[in-house]
Amino acid sequence: MKILFTTMAAALMATTAFTADSIPADLRAMALATFKALPSTTPAVVNNRITSEKIVLGKALFFDPRVSASSVFSCNSCHNLATGGDDNLETSIGHGWQKGPRNAPTALNAVFNIAQFWDGRAEDLKAQAKGPVQASVEMANTPGQVIATLKSMPQYVEWFSAAFAGDADPVTFDNFAKAIEAFEATLVTPAPFDAFLNGDDAAMTSKQKQGLTLFMEKGCSSCHAGTNVGGNGYYRFGIVEKPSVDVLPEKDKGRFAVTNKSDDLYVFRAAPLRNVALTAPYFHSGKVWDLKQAVAIMGTAQLGEALKEEEVDLIVAFLNSLTGTVPEVAYPLLPAETGGTPRPVLQILGK
């Protein structure tokens, strides 16, 4: 009987280990020391004043497949705003149906990242916008061909002239990138977590608050912090225990390819976790489709701890509080081609 009571007591403790009583009274203050709520206005970006004219132009360019050599792929192809800002594929499909080497990160809230791409090789969204256009596995185009395409359509020339009124030649590849950056800066998704940080106690459920508590106590917030709950630092994937080769392919050495420093082997920018419930599959390899599994892998690989199922469930509950309201984006009507518009090609134009 004593053994029975002892077993029942242990089971009761296990089921009540995380309750509303375990939520710190100063949870909001603790969270504000680590995270930041999203701003209520479009954030400013360096060396690119955001204007309504740039946003209109950038939106059109974001959705226009004619910036690719084949006229098939647009920015929205891999960063679909209807599916969490990514394409929900392990790795993206590009020119000639080639498969890219890494999972496409979300474009939502990307303006808050310290740098762009998993390895941080683009310092900002302007630099990032230029990359896929010229990548042979993505849009396979050249800056010259892009500009020739845009200049062939009077409506685009008019939009560029309005957005970059002070420029002698407004239709340039740099301005192309600046316009896309301006539009992407508007892709901010306020979530229940932001409402909580701003003082609304009822914005998050008890389970989500318990998960937030665990997220900080376990050390997840050491890498996933700031406005974007990640995206603001570089860390080795497998600090404590190296994940399996399907999750961490040995041929992808991460930031090492950018810096050529041995300390950067298997180092990646910490994934921003806003809207993470919408952006499966996970990790740069895109091999994990279940969010609970991804959390468990991070526990062993980064924290050196096999998280209990209840702990994983609570952390996932917190992550769901990061699912925000995506701004309504009406599909733009794009300028019509003219006789001078370059025709789609199958060959790779970019490097």
mmCIF file of C-alpha atoms in Angstrom:
data_model
loop_
_atom_site.group_PDB
_atom_site.id
_atom_site.type_symbol
_atom_site.label_atom_id
_atom_site.label_comp_id
_atom_site.label_asym_id
_atom_site.label_seq_id
_atom_site.Cartn_x
_atom_site.Cartn_y
_atom_site.Cartn_z
ATOM 1 C CA MET A 1 0.000 0.000 0.000
ATOM 2 C CA LYS A 2 2.869 2.361 0.865
ATOM 3 C CA ILE A 3 4.439 1.644 -2.520
ATOM 4 C CA LEU A 4 1.101 2.314 -4.214
ATOM 5 C CA PHE A 5 0.684 5.667 -2.470
ATOM 6 C CA THR A 6 4.294 6.584 -3.252
ATOM 7 C CA THR A 7 3.772 5.734 -6.939
ATOM 8 C CA MET A 8 0.524 7.705 -7.072
ATOM 9 C CA ALA A 9 2.174 10.700 -5.415
ATOM 10 C CA ALA A 10 5.029 10.613 -7.918
ATOM 11 C CA ALA A 11 2.593 10.447 -10.787
ATOM 12 C CA LEU A 12 0.615 13.348 -9.363
ATOM 13 C CA MET A 13 3.764 15.431 -9.026
ATOM 14 C CA ALA A 14 4.689 14.632 -12.619
ATOM 15 C CA THR A 15 1.341 15.790 -13.915
ATOM 16 C CA THR A 16 1.320 18.951 -11.833
ATOM 17 C CA ALA A 17 4.969 19.901 -12.281
ATOM 18 C CA PHE A 18 3.975 22.691 -14.611
ATOM 19 C CA THR A 19 0.919 24.605 -13.490
ATOM 20 C CA ALA A 20 -0.285 28.168 -13.386
ATOM 21 C CA ASP A 21 1.458 28.393 -10.026
ATOM 22 C CA SER A 22 4.793 27.764 -11.755
ATOM 23 C CA ILE A 23 4.444 30.933 -13.823
ATOM 24 C CA PRO A 24 6.676 33.625 -12.275
ATOM 25 C CA ALA A 25 4.828 36.696 -11.088
ATOM 26 C CA ASP A 26 7.346 38.847 -12.938
ATOM 27 C CA LEU A 27 7.232 36.812 -16.170
ATOM 28 C CA ARG A 28 6.616 39.861 -18.348
ATOM 29 C CA ALA A 29 9.577 41.715 -16.863
ATOM 30 C CA MET A 30 11.749 38.628 -17.338
ATOM 31 C CA ALA A 31 10.608 38.341 -20.945
ATOM 32 C CA LEU A 32 11.189 42.026 -21.679
ATOM 33 C CA ALA A 33 14.793 41.621 -20.563
ATOM 34 C CA THR A 34 15.275 39.114 -23.390
ATOM 35 C CA PHE A 35 12.688 39.846 -26.082
ATOM 36 C CA LYS A 36 11.226 42.919 -27.772
ATOM 37 C CA ALA A 37 7.697 43.428 -29.034
ATOM 38 C CA LEU A 38 7.244 44.234 -32.697
ATOM 39 C CA PRO A 39 7.038 47.951 -33.495
ATOM 40 C CA SER A 40 3.663 49.447 -34.349
ATOM 41 C CA THR A 41 5.015 51.157 -37.479
ATOM 42 C CA THR A 42 7.077 49.938 -40.435
ATOM 43 C CA PRO A 43 10.685 49.674 -39.210
ATOM 44 C CA ALA A 44 13.361 51.855 -40.739
ATOM 45 C CA VAL A 45 16.219 50.227 -42.633
ATOM 46 C CA VAL A 46 19.765 51.452 -43.192
ATOM 47 C CA ASN A 47 20.407 53.606 -46.273
ATOM 48 C CA ASN A 48 16.924 53.143 -47.672
ATOM 49 C CA ARG A 49 14.141 55.475 -46.590
ATOM 50 C CA ILE A 50 10.832 53.623 -46.757
ATOM 51 C CA THR A 51 8.182 55.420 -48.810
ATOM 52 C CA SER A 52 4.793 54.403 -50.147
ATOM 53 C CA GLU A 53 6.145 54.635 -53.708
ATOM 54 C CA LYS A 54 8.960 52.200 -52.936
ATOM 55 C CA ILE A 55 6.525 49.829 -51.241
ATOM 56 C CA VAL A 56 4.203 49.795 -54.264
ATOM 57 C CA LEU A 57 7.129 49.149 -56.605
ATOM 58 C CA GLY A 58 8.723 46.556 -54.322
ATOM 59 C CA LYS A 59 5.458 44.670 -54.005
ATOM 60 C CA ALA A 60 5.162 44.375 -57.783
ATOM 61 C CA LEU A 61 8.774 43.215 -58.095
ATOM 62 C CA PHE A 62 8.310 40.676 -55.283
ATOM 63 C CA PHE A 63 5.483 39.005 -57.199
ATOM 64 C CA ASP A 64 6.839 39.392 -60.746
ATOM 65 C CA PRO A 65 8.225 36.124 -62.199
ATOM 66 C CA ARG A 66 9.749 37.993 -65.133
ATOM 67 C CA VAL A 67 12.763 38.917 -63.008
ATOM 68 C CA SER A 68 13.807 35.276 -63.477
ATOM 69 C CA ALA A 69 15.380 34.062 -66.721
ATOM 70 C CA SER A 70 12.518 31.638 -67.326
ATOM 71 C CA SER A 71 9.765 34.053 -66.265
ATOM 72 C CA VAL A 72 8.577 31.268 -63.944
ATOM 73 C CA PHE A 73 9.987 32.156 -60.523
ATOM 74 C CA SER A 74 9.292 35.230 -58.408
ATOM 75 C CA CYS A 75 10.390 36.070 -54.871
ATOM 76 C CA ASN A 76 6.984 34.840 -53.770
ATOM 77 C CA SER A 77 7.682 31.418 -55.283
ATOM 78 C CA CYS A 78 10.044 30.517 -52.456
ATOM 79 C CA HIS A 79 8.724 33.030 -49.894
ATOM 80 C CA ASN A 80 5.007 32.541 -50.362
ATOM 81 C CA LEU A 81 3.151 35.061 -48.231
ATOM 82 C CA ALA A 82 0.116 32.768 -48.176
ATOM 83 C CA THR A 83 2.033 29.900 -46.542
ATOM 84 C CA GLY A 84 4.045 31.526 -43.780
ATOM 85 C CA GLY A 85 6.495 33.421 -45.987
ATOM 86 C CA ASP A 86 8.239 30.287 -47.241
ATOM 87 C CA ASP A 87 7.465 27.455 -49.672
ATOM 88 C CA ASN A 88 6.934 24.558 -47.232
ATOM 89 C CA LEU A 89 9.461 22.406 -49.116
ATOM 90 C CA GLU A 90 12.611 20.759 -47.786
ATOM 91 C CA THR A 91 14.612 22.824 -50.234
ATOM 92 C CA SER A 92 13.269 25.163 -52.904
ATOM 93 C CA ILE A 93 12.739 24.403 -56.585
ATOM 94 C CA GLY A 94 14.474 26.784 -58.979
ATOM 95 C CA HIS A 95 15.458 27.259 -62.618
ATOM 96 C CA GLY A 96 15.102 24.089 -64.658
ATOM 97 C CA TRP A 97 13.453 22.445 -61.611
ATOM 98 C CA GLN A 98 16.757 22.272 -59.816
ATOM 99 C CA LYS A 99 16.636 21.742 -56.056
ATOM 100 C CA GLY A 100 18.353 24.339 -53.904
ATOM 101 C CA PRO A 101 20.810 23.348 -51.165
ATOM 102 C CA ARG A 102 18.926 24.779 -48.158
ATOM 103 C CA ASN A 103 15.456 25.315 -46.772
ATOM 104 C CA ALA A 104 13.957 28.710 -47.643
ATOM 105 C CA PRO A 105 13.656 30.983 -44.577
ATOM 106 C CA THR A 106 10.473 32.976 -44.096
ATOM 107 C CA ALA A 107 10.273 36.499 -45.482
ATOM 108 C CA LEU A 108 7.899 37.503 -42.675
ATOM 109 C CA ASN A 109 9.644 39.741 -40.127
ATOM 110 C CA ALA A 110 12.960 39.123 -41.929
ATOM 111 C CA VAL A 111 13.716 42.828 -41.596
ATOM 112 C CA PHE A 112 14.560 42.197 -37.928
ATOM 113 C CA ASN A 113 17.300 39.627 -38.641
ATOM 114 C CA ILE A 114 20.920 40.588 -38.072
ATOM 115 C CA ALA A 115 21.669 39.346 -41.604
ATOM 116 C CA GLN A 116 19.983 37.245 -44.283
ATOM 117 C CA PHE A 117 20.362 33.611 -45.381
ATOM 118 C CA TRP A 118 21.192 30.757 -43.018
ATOM 119 C CA ASP A 119 24.889 31.647 -43.140
ATOM 120 C CA GLY A 120 24.397 35.422 -42.894
ATOM 121 C CA ARG A 121 26.165 36.127 -46.184
ATOM 122 C CA ALA A 122 23.818 39.021 -47.029
ATOM 123 C CA GLU A 123 24.079 41.944 -44.639
ATOM 124 C CA ASP A 124 20.508 43.123 -45.218
ATOM 125 C CA LEU A 125 17.388 42.603 -47.329
ATOM 126 C CA LYS A 126 18.830 44.730 -50.142
ATOM 127 C CA ALA A 127 21.771 42.371 -50.510
ATOM 128 C CA GLN A 128 19.526 39.340 -50.108
ATOM 129 C CA ALA A 129 17.199 40.480 -52.891
ATOM 130 C CA LYS A 130 20.085 40.460 -55.365
ATOM 131 C CA GLY A 131 21.240 36.948 -54.539
ATOM 132 C CA PRO A 132 18.469 34.634 -55.799
ATOM 133 C CA VAL A 133 18.122 36.624 -59.037
ATOM 134 C CA GLN A 134 21.708 35.765 -59.978
ATOM 135 C CA ALA A 135 21.904 32.249 -58.525
ATOM 136 C CA SER A 136 21.945 29.592 -61.248
ATOM 137 C CA VAL A 137 19.885 27.234 -59.100
ATOM 138 C CA GLU A 138 17.230 29.877 -58.408
ATOM 139 C CA MET A 139 16.310 32.595 -60.933
ATOM 140 C CA ALA A 140 19.411 32.163 -63.139
ATOM 141 C CA ASN A 141 19.316 35.757 -64.380
ATOM 142 C CA THR A 142 21.703 38.713 -64.623
ATOM 143 C CA PRO A 143 21.337 42.292 -63.363
ATOM 144 C CA GLY A 144 21.556 43.553 -66.951
ATOM 145 C CA GLN A 145 18.749 41.302 -68.135
ATOM 146 C CA VAL A 146 16.570 42.269 -65.174
ATOM 147 C CA ILE A 147 17.008 45.970 -65.900
ATOM 148 C CA ALA A 148 16.397 45.468 -69.619
ATOM 149 C CA THR A 149 13.170 43.666 -68.737
ATOM 150 C CA LEU A 150 11.985 46.399 -66.377
ATOM 151 C CA LYS A 151 12.928 49.257 -68.691
ATOM 152 C CA SER A 152 10.959 47.639 -71.501
ATOM 153 C CA MET A 153 7.705 48.255 -69.620
ATOM 154 C CA PRO A 154 6.622 51.920 -69.320
ATOM 155 C CA GLN A 155 4.658 51.309 -66.125
ATOM 156 C CA TYR A 156 7.768 50.057 -64.351
ATOM 157 C CA VAL A 157 9.768 53.063 -65.553
ATOM 158 C CA GLU A 158 7.037 55.300 -64.148
ATOM 159 C CA TRP A 159 7.018 53.480 -60.808
ATOM 160 C CA PHE A 160 10.815 53.596 -60.496
ATOM 161 C CA SER A 161 10.793 57.316 -61.356
ATOM 162 C CA ALA A 162 8.254 57.968 -58.585
ATOM 163 C CA ALA A 163 10.108 55.841 -56.021
ATOM 164 C CA PHE A 164 13.570 57.235 -56.817
ATOM 165 C CA ALA A 165 12.692 60.716 -58.019
ATOM 166 C CA GLY A 166 16.120 62.194 -57.313
ATOM 167 C CA ASP A 167 18.043 59.689 -59.423
ATOM 168 C CA ALA A 168 19.203 60.526 -62.940
ATOM 169 C CA ASP A 169 18.654 56.871 -63.895
ATOM 170 C CA PRO A 170 16.121 55.435 -61.430
ATOM 171 C CA VAL A 171 15.831 51.955 -62.993
ATOM 172 C CA THR A 172 18.938 50.268 -61.594
ATOM 173 C CA PHE A 173 19.676 46.920 -59.960
ATOM 174 C CA ASP A 174 20.459 48.676 -56.670
ATOM 175 C CA ASN A 175 17.084 50.422 -56.722
ATOM 176 C CA PHE A 176 15.418 47.133 -57.676
ATOM 177 C CA ALA A 177 16.808 45.665 -54.438
ATOM 178 C CA LYS A 178 15.911 48.729 -52.364
ATOM 179 C CA ALA A 179 12.293 48.584 -53.516
ATOM 180 C CA ILE A 180 11.963 44.915 -52.590
ATOM 181 C CA GLU A 181 13.526 45.660 -49.198
ATOM 182 C CA ALA A 182 10.989 48.449 -48.632
ATOM 183 C CA PHE A 183 8.097 46.079 -49.335
ATOM 184 C CA GLU A 184 9.531 43.301 -47.186
ATOM 185 C CA ALA A 185 9.930 45.742 -44.290
ATOM 186 C CA THR A 186 6.121 45.910 -44.192
ATOM 187 C CA LEU A 187 5.775 42.143 -43.672
ATOM 188 C CA VAL A 188 5.479 42.378 -39.895
ATOM 189 C CA THR A 189 3.172 39.989 -38.041
ATOM 190 C CA PRO A 190 2.048 41.096 -34.548
ATOM 191 C CA ALA A 191 1.249 38.075 -32.400
ATOM 192 C CA PRO A 192 -0.318 37.268 -29.011
ATOM 193 C CA PHE A 193 3.215 37.276 -27.583
ATOM 194 C CA ASP A 194 3.566 40.948 -28.516
ATOM 195 C CA ALA A 195 0.261 41.784 -26.848
ATOM 196 C CA PHE A 196 1.515 40.037 -23.701
ATOM 197 C CA LEU A 197 4.805 41.945 -23.774
ATOM 198 C CA ASN A 198 2.800 45.157 -24.164
ATOM 199 C CA GLY A 199 0.773 44.467 -21.021
ATOM 200 C CA ASP A 200 -2.154 42.220 -21.973
ATOM 201 C CA ASP A 201 -2.140 39.349 -19.475
ATOM 202 C CA ALA A 202 -4.950 37.543 -21.278
ATOM 203 C CA ALA A 203 -3.156 37.495 -24.653
ATOM 204 C CA MET A 204 -1.364 34.223 -23.843
ATOM 205 C CA THR A 205 -2.827 31.085 -22.311
ATOM 206 C CA SER A 206 -1.533 29.566 -19.094
ATOM 207 C CA LYS A 207 0.200 26.798 -21.073
ATOM 208 C CA GLN A 208 1.857 29.343 -23.336
ATOM 209 C CA LYS A 209 3.134 31.271 -20.332
ATOM 210 C CA GLN A 210 4.457 28.072 -18.792
ATOM 211 C CA GLY A 211 6.158 27.326 -22.092
ATOM 212 C CA LEU A 212 7.693 30.794 -22.182
ATOM 213 C CA THR A 213 8.992 30.232 -18.656
ATOM 214 C CA LEU A 214 10.568 26.933 -19.704
ATOM 215 C CA PHE A 215 11.938 28.479 -22.909
ATOM 216 C CA MET A 216 13.899 30.951 -20.824
ATOM 217 C CA GLU A 217 14.802 28.636 -17.940
ATOM 218 C CA LYS A 218 16.122 25.872 -20.201
ATOM 219 C CA GLY A 219 18.315 28.318 -22.107
ATOM 220 C CA CYS A 220 16.503 28.348 -25.472
ATOM 221 C CA SER A 221 16.394 32.135 -25.268
ATOM 222 C CA SER A 222 20.184 32.296 -25.143
ATOM 223 C CA CYS A 223 20.113 31.957 -28.936
ATOM 224 C CA HIS A 224 16.482 32.767 -29.743
ATOM 225 C CA ALA A 225 16.002 36.250 -28.332
ATOM 226 C CA GLY A 226 15.331 39.806 -29.471
ATOM 227 C CA THR A 227 12.525 41.125 -31.640
ATOM 228 C CA ASN A 228 12.428 38.118 -33.972
ATOM 229 C CA VAL A 229 12.959 35.522 -31.211
ATOM 230 C CA GLY A 230 16.119 34.526 -33.037
ATOM 231 C CA GLY A 231 17.827 35.674 -36.209
ATOM 232 C CA ASN A 232 20.285 37.867 -34.333
ATOM 233 C CA GLY A 233 23.324 35.657 -33.738
ATOM 234 C CA TYR A 234 25.411 32.750 -35.043
ATOM 235 C CA TYR A 235 25.745 29.421 -33.254
ATOM 236 C CA ARG A 236 27.087 25.965 -33.956
ATOM 237 C CA PHE A 237 24.360 23.428 -34.699
ATOM 238 C CA GLY A 238 25.272 20.664 -32.297
ATOM 239 C CA ILE A 239 26.905 22.584 -29.457
ATOM 240 C CA VAL A 240 26.521 19.589 -27.138
ATOM 241 C CA GLU A 241 25.531 16.701 -29.410
ATOM 242 C CA LYS A 242 25.886 16.680 -33.178
ATOM 243 C CA PRO A 243 22.561 15.851 -34.876
ATOM 244 C CA SER A 244 22.288 12.964 -37.338
ATOM 245 C CA VAL A 245 23.642 13.501 -40.856
ATOM 246 C CA ASP A 246 20.170 13.774 -42.373
ATOM 247 C CA VAL A 247 19.381 16.738 -40.103
ATOM 248 C CA LEU A 248 22.917 18.201 -40.330
ATOM 249 C CA PRO A 249 24.406 17.167 -43.693
ATOM 250 C CA GLU A 250 28.197 17.008 -43.427
ATOM 251 C CA LYS A 251 28.666 18.653 -46.821
ATOM 252 C CA ASP A 252 26.902 21.826 -45.624
ATOM 253 C CA LYS A 253 29.463 23.481 -43.386
ATOM 254 C CA GLY A 254 27.368 26.553 -42.654
ATOM 255 C CA ARG A 255 29.007 29.916 -42.126
ATOM 256 C CA PHE A 256 32.416 28.395 -42.793
ATOM 257 C CA ALA A 257 31.702 28.811 -46.516
ATOM 258 C CA VAL A 258 31.415 32.582 -45.929
ATOM 259 C CA THR A 259 34.290 33.217 -43.522
ATOM 260 C CA ASN A 260 36.580 30.225 -44.180
ATOM 261 C CA LYS A 261 37.228 30.119 -40.427
ATOM 262 C CA SER A 262 37.349 26.744 -38.704
ATOM 263 C CA ASP A 263 35.389 28.180 -35.765
ATOM 264 C CA ASP A 264 32.465 28.657 -38.155
ATOM 265 C CA LEU A 265 32.146 24.997 -39.151
ATOM 266 C CA TYR A 266 28.462 24.020 -38.859
ATOM 267 C CA VAL A 267 27.649 27.492 -37.539
ATOM 268 C CA PHE A 268 24.351 28.996 -38.683
ATOM 269 C CA ARG A 269 22.303 32.066 -37.910
ATOM 270 C CA ALA A 270 19.836 31.171 -35.173
ATOM 271 C CA ALA A 271 16.471 30.654 -36.837
ATOM 272 C CA PRO A 272 13.916 33.393 -36.100
ATOM 273 C CA LEU A 273 10.964 31.674 -34.442
ATOM 274 C CA ARG A 274 8.089 34.008 -35.227
ATOM 275 C CA ASN A 275 5.400 32.058 -37.129
ATOM 276 C CA VAL A 276 7.479 28.897 -36.708
ATOM 277 C CA ALA A 277 4.295 26.824 -36.437
ATOM 278 C CA LEU A 278 3.588 27.777 -40.074
ATOM 279 C CA THR A 279 7.021 27.213 -41.586
ATOM 280 C CA ALA A 280 7.676 23.463 -41.530
ATOM 281 C CA PRO A 281 9.898 21.751 -42.487
ATOM 282 C CA TYR A 282 12.601 22.875 -40.079
ATOM 283 C CA PHE A 283 16.353 23.503 -39.958
ATOM 284 C CA HIS A 284 18.525 24.487 -42.899
ATOM 285 C CA SER A 285 18.227 20.961 -44.257
ATOM 286 C CA GLY A 286 14.421 20.981 -44.110
ATOM 287 C CA LYS A 287 14.414 17.369 -42.942
ATOM 288 C CA VAL A 288 12.185 17.721 -39.867
ATOM 289 C CA TRP A 289 8.481 18.287 -40.450
ATOM 290 C CA ASP A 290 7.163 18.085 -36.887
ATOM 291 C CA LEU A 291 7.637 21.062 -34.554
ATOM 292 C CA LYS A 292 7.694 18.862 -31.457
ATOM 293 C CA GLN A 293 10.480 16.787 -32.994
ATOM 294 C CA ALA A 294 12.400 19.946 -33.871
ATOM 295 C CA VAL A 295 12.149 21.182 -30.273
ATOM 296 C CA ALA A 296 13.316 17.807 -28.953
ATOM 297 C CA ILE A 297 16.317 17.824 -31.318
ATOM 298 C CA MET A 298 17.270 21.310 -30.151
ATOM 299 C CA GLY A 299 17.101 20.087 -26.566
ATOM 300 C CA THR A 300 19.683 17.354 -27.093
ATOM 301 C CA ALA A 301 21.826 19.123 -29.694
ATOM 302 C CA GLN A 302 22.023 22.595 -28.162
ATOM 303 C CA LEU A 303 21.154 22.146 -24.489
ATOM 304 C CA GLY A 304 22.421 18.613 -23.889
ATOM 305 C CA GLU A 305 19.088 17.657 -22.366
ATOM 306 C CA ALA A 306 16.439 15.145 -23.342
ATOM 307 C CA LEU A 307 13.350 17.269 -22.809
ATOM 308 C CA LYS A 308 10.333 15.527 -21.316
ATOM 309 C CA GLU A 309 7.285 15.219 -23.505
ATOM 310 C CA GLU A 310 5.367 17.620 -21.287
ATOM 311 C CA GLU A 311 8.173 20.149 -21.536
ATOM 312 C CA VAL A 312 8.206 19.877 -25.326
ATOM 313 C CA ASP A 313 4.424 20.352 -25.409
ATOM 314 C CA LEU A 314 4.644 23.488 -23.293
ATOM 315 C CA ILE A 315 7.466 24.992 -25.349
ATOM 316 C CA VAL A 316 5.467 24.293 -28.529
ATOM 317 C CA ALA A 317 2.482 26.000 -26.899
ATOM 318 C CA PHE A 318 4.651 29.081 -26.364
ATOM 319 C CA LEU A 319 5.887 28.931 -29.952
ATOM 320 C CA ASN A 320 2.273 28.974 -31.105
ATOM 321 C CA SER A 321 1.876 32.347 -29.376
ATOM 322 C CA LEU A 322 4.389 33.658 -31.940
ATOM 323 C CA THR A 323 1.978 33.010 -34.821
ATOM 324 C CA GLY A 324 0.995 36.504 -35.884
ATOM 325 C CA THR A 325 -1.416 38.326 -38.122
ATOM 326 C CA VAL A 326 0.001 38.497 -41.641
ATOM 327 C CA PRO A 327 -0.681 41.843 -43.328
ATOM 328 C CA GLU A 328 -3.269 41.556 -46.058
ATOM 329 C CA VAL A 329 -1.469 41.697 -49.384
ATOM 330 C CA ALA A 330 -3.595 41.932 -52.529
ATOM 331 C CA TYR A 331 -1.975 40.308 -55.535
ATOM 332 C CA PRO A 332 -0.711 43.196 -57.686
ATOM 333 C CA LEU A 333 -1.602 43.808 -61.320
ATOM 334 C CA LEU A 334 1.766 43.779 -63.080
ATOM 335 C CA PRO A 335 2.826 45.877 -66.084
ATOM 336 C CA ALA A 336 2.279 44.291 -69.483
ATOM 337 C CA GLU A 337 5.183 43.168 -71.659
ATOM 338 C CA THR A 338 6.074 45.079 -74.786
ATOM 339 C CA GLY A 339 7.793 44.139 -78.004
ATOM 340 C CA GLY A 340 11.106 45.021 -76.355
ATOM 341 C CA THR A 341 10.679 42.799 -73.310
ATOM 342 C CA PRO A 342 13.278 39.984 -73.264
ATOM 343 C CA ARG A 343 11.679 36.608 -73.838
ATOM 344 C CA PRO A 344 11.871 33.720 -71.350
ATOM 345 C CA VAL A 345 14.862 31.429 -71.806
ATOM 346 C CA LEU A 346 15.745 27.958 -70.561
ATOM 347 C CA GLN A 347 19.485 28.482 -70.305
ATOM 348 C CA ILE A 348 21.137 29.813 -67.161
ATOM 349 C CA LEU A 349 21.976 33.485 -67.573
ATOM 350 C CA GLY A 350 23.264 34.133 -64.070
ATOM 351 C CA LYS A 351 26.450 32.767 -62.602
#
